[in-house]
PDB file of C-alpha atoms in Angstrom:
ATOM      1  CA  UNK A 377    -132.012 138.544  77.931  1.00 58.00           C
ATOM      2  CA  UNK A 378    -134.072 139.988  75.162  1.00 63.00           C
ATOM      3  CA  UNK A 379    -137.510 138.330  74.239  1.00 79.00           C
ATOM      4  CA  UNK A 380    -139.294 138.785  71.353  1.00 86.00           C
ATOM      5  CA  UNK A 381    -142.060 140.961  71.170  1.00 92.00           C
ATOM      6  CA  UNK A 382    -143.067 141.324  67.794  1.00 95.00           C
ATOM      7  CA  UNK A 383    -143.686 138.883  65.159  1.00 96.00           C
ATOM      8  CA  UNK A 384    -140.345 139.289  62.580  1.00 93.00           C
ATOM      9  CA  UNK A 385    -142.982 138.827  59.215  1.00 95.00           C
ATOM     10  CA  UNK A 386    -146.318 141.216  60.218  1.00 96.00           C
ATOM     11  CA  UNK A 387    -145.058 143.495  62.707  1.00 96.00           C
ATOM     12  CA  UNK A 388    -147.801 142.568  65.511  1.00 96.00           C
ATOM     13  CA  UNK A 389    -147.538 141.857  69.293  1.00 97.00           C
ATOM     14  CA  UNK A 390    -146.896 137.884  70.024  1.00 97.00           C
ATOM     15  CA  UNK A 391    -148.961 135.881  72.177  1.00 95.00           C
ATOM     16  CA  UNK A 392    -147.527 132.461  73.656  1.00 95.00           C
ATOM     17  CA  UNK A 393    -149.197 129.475  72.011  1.00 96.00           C
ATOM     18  CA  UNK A 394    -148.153 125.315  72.651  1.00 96.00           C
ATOM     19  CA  UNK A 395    -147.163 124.006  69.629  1.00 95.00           C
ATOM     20  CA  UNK A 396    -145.200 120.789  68.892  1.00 95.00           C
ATOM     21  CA  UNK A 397    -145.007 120.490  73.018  1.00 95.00           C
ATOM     22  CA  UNK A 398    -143.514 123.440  73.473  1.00 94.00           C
ATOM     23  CA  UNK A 399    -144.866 126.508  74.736  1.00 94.00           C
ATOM     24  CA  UNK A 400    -143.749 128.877  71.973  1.00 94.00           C
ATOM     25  CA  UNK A 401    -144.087 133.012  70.728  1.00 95.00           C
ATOM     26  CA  UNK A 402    -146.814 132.671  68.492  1.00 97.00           C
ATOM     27  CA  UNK A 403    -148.455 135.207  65.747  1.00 97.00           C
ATOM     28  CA  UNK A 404    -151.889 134.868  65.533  1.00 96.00           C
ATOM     29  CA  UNK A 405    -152.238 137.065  62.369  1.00 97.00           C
ATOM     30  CA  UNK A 406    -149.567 135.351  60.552  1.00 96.00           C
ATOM     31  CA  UNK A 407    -151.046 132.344  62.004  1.00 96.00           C
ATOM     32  CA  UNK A 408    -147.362 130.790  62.602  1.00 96.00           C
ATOM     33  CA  UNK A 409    -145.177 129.848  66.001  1.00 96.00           C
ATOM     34  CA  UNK A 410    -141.589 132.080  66.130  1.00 95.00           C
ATOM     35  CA  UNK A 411    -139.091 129.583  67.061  1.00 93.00           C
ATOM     36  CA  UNK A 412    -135.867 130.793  68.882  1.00 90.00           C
ATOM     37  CA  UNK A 413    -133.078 129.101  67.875  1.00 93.00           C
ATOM     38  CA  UNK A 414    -129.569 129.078  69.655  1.00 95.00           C
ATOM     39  CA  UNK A 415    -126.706 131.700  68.474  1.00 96.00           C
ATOM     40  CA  UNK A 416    -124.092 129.621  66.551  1.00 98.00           C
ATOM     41  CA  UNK A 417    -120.015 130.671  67.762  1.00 98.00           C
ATOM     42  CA  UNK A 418    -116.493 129.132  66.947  1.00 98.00           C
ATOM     43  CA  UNK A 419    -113.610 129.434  69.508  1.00 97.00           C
ATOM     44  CA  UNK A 420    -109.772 128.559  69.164  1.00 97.00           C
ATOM     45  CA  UNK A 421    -107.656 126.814  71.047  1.00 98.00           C
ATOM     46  CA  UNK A 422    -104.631 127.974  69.452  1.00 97.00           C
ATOM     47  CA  UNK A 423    -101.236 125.918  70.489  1.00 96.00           C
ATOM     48  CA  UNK A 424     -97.960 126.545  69.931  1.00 95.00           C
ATOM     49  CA  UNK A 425     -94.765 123.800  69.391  1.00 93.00           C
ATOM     50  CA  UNK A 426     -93.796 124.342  72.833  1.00 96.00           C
ATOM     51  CA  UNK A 427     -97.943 123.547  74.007  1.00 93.00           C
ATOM     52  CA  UNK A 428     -98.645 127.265  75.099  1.00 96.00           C
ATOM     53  CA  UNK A 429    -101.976 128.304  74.609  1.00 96.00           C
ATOM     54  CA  UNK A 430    -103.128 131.861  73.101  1.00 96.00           C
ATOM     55  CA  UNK A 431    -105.758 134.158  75.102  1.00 96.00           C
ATOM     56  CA  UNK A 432    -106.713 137.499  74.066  1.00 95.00           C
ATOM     57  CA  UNK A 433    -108.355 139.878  76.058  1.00 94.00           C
ATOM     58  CA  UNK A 434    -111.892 140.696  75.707  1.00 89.00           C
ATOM     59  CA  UNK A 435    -112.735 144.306  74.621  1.00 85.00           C
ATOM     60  CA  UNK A 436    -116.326 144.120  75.213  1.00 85.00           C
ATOM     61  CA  UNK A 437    -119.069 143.153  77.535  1.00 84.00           C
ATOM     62  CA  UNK A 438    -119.468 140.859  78.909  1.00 81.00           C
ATOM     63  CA  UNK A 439    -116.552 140.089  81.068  1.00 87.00           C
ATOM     64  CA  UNK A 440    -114.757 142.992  79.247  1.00 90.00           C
ATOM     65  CA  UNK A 441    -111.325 142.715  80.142  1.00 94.00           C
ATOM     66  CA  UNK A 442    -110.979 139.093  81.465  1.00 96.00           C
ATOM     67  CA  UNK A 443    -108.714 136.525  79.210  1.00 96.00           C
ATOM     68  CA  UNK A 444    -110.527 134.343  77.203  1.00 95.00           C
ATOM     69  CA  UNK A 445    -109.936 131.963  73.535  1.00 96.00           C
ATOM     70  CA  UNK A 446    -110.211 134.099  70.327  1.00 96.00           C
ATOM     71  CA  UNK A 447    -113.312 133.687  68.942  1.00 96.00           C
ATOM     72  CA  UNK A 448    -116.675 134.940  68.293  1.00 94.00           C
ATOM     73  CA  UNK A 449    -120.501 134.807  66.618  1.00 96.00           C
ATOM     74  CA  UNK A 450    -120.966 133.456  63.416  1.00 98.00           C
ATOM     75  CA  UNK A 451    -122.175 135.643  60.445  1.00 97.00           C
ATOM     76  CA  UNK A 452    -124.730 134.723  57.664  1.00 97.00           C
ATOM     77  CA  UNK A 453    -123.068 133.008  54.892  1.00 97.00           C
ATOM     78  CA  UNK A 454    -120.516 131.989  57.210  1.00 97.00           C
ATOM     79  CA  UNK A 455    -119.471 128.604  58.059  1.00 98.00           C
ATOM     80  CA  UNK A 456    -118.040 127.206  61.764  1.00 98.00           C
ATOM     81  CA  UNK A 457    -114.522 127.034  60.222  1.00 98.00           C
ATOM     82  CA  UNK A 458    -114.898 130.386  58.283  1.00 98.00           C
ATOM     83  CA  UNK A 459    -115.822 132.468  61.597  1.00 98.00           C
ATOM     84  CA  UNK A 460    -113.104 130.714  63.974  1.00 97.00           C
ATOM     85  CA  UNK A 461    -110.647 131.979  60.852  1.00 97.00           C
ATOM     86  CA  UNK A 462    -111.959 135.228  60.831  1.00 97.00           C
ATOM     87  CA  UNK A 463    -111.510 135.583  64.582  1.00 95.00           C
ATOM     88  CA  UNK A 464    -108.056 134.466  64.719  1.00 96.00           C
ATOM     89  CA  UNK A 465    -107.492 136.938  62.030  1.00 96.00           C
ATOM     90  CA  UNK A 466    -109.443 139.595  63.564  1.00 93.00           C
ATOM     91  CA  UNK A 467    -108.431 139.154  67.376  1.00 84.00           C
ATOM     92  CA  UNK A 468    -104.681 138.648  67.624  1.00 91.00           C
ATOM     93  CA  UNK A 469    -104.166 139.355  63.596  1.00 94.00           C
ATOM     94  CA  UNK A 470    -103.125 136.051  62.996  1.00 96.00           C
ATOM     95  CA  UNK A 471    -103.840 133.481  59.678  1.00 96.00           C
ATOM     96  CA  UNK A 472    -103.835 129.716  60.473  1.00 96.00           C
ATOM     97  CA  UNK A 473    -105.338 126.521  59.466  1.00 97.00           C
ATOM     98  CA  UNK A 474    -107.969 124.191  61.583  1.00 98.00           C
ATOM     99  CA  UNK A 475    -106.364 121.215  62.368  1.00 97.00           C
ATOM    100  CA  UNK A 476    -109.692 119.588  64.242  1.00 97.00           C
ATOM    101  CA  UNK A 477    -112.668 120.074  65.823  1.00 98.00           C
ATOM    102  CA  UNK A 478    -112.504 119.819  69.105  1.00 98.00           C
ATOM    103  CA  UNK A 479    -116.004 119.823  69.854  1.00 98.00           C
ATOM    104  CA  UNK A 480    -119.292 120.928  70.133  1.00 98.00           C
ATOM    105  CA  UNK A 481    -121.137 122.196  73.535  1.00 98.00           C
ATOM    106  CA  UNK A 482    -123.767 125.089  74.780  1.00 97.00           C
ATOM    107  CA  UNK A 483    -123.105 127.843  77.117  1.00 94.00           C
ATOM    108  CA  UNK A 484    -126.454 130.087  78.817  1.00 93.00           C
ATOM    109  CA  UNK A 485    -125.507 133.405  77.995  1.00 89.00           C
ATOM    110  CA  UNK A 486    -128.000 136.347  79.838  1.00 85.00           C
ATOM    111  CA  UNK A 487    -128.100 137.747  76.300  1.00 84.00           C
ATOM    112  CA  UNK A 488    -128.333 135.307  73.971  1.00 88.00           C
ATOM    113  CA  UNK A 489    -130.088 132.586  76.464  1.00 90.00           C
ATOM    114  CA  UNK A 490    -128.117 129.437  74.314  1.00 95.00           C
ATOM    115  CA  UNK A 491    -125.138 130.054  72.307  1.00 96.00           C
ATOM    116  CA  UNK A 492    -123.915 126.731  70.175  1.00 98.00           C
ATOM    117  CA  UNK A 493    -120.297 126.688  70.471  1.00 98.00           C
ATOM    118  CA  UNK A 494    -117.613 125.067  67.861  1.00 98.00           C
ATOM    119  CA  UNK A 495    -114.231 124.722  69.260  1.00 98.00           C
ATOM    120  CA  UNK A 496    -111.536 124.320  67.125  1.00 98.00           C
ATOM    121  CA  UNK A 497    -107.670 123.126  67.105  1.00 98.00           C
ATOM    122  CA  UNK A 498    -105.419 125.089  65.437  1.00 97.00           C
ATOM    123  CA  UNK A 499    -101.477 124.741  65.703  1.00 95.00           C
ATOM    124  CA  UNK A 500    -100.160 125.737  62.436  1.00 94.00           C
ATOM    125  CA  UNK A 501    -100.111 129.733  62.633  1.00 96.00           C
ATOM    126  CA  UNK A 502     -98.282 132.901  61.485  1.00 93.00           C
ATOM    127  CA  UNK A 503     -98.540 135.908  62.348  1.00 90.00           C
TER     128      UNK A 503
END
């Protein structure tokens, strides 16, 4: 997992400061903590009438290869529903609607330490 080693506003090596409980990255030129945040993600559980499920196979690390739900990391600008949409669209090359939400849980990834994952329903597709 990458850690951050340079404060994103000033440029200058971090130092580790407590603040709000938490030992944090801290800048001491800009005089602010860096707080890490988790990376937000929207899968698919994508049914069909007769209650099979879709999988597509990854094409990248990790687990390249492996069969997994369509879906992926959320871009700026982007809502939850937006990026599972654009995933579906992307992965397999199919449109759909969200019928639900299905819920919302974390997953430790060794890159990304926390990513916030949306999972969504989705049984009305073409494609």
């Amino acid at each position: 997992m990458l850690k951050k080693k340079f404060c994103p506003y000033c440029g200058s090596v971090l130092g580790r400061r407590k603040v709000e409980g938490r030992e944090r990255p801290f800048c001491l030129p800009c005089e602010v903590p860096i707080y890490e945040n988790p990376v937000p993600a929207s899968a698919l559980v994508v049914a069909d009438e007769a209650g099979r499920l879709l999988l597509v196979k990854r094409a990248v690390e990790p687990k390249a290869g492996q069969w997994c739900l369509p879906g992926g990391f959320m871009e700026l600008g982007e809502t939850p529903e937006e990026c599972a949409l654009r995933a579906l669209s992307e992965e397999p090359g199919l449109t759909g609607s969200i019928e639900e939400l299905l819920g919302v849980t974390t997953n430790q990834s060794q890159d990304y330490h926390t990513v916030l994952i949306m999972g969504f329903l989705v049984r009305d597709f073409s494609g």
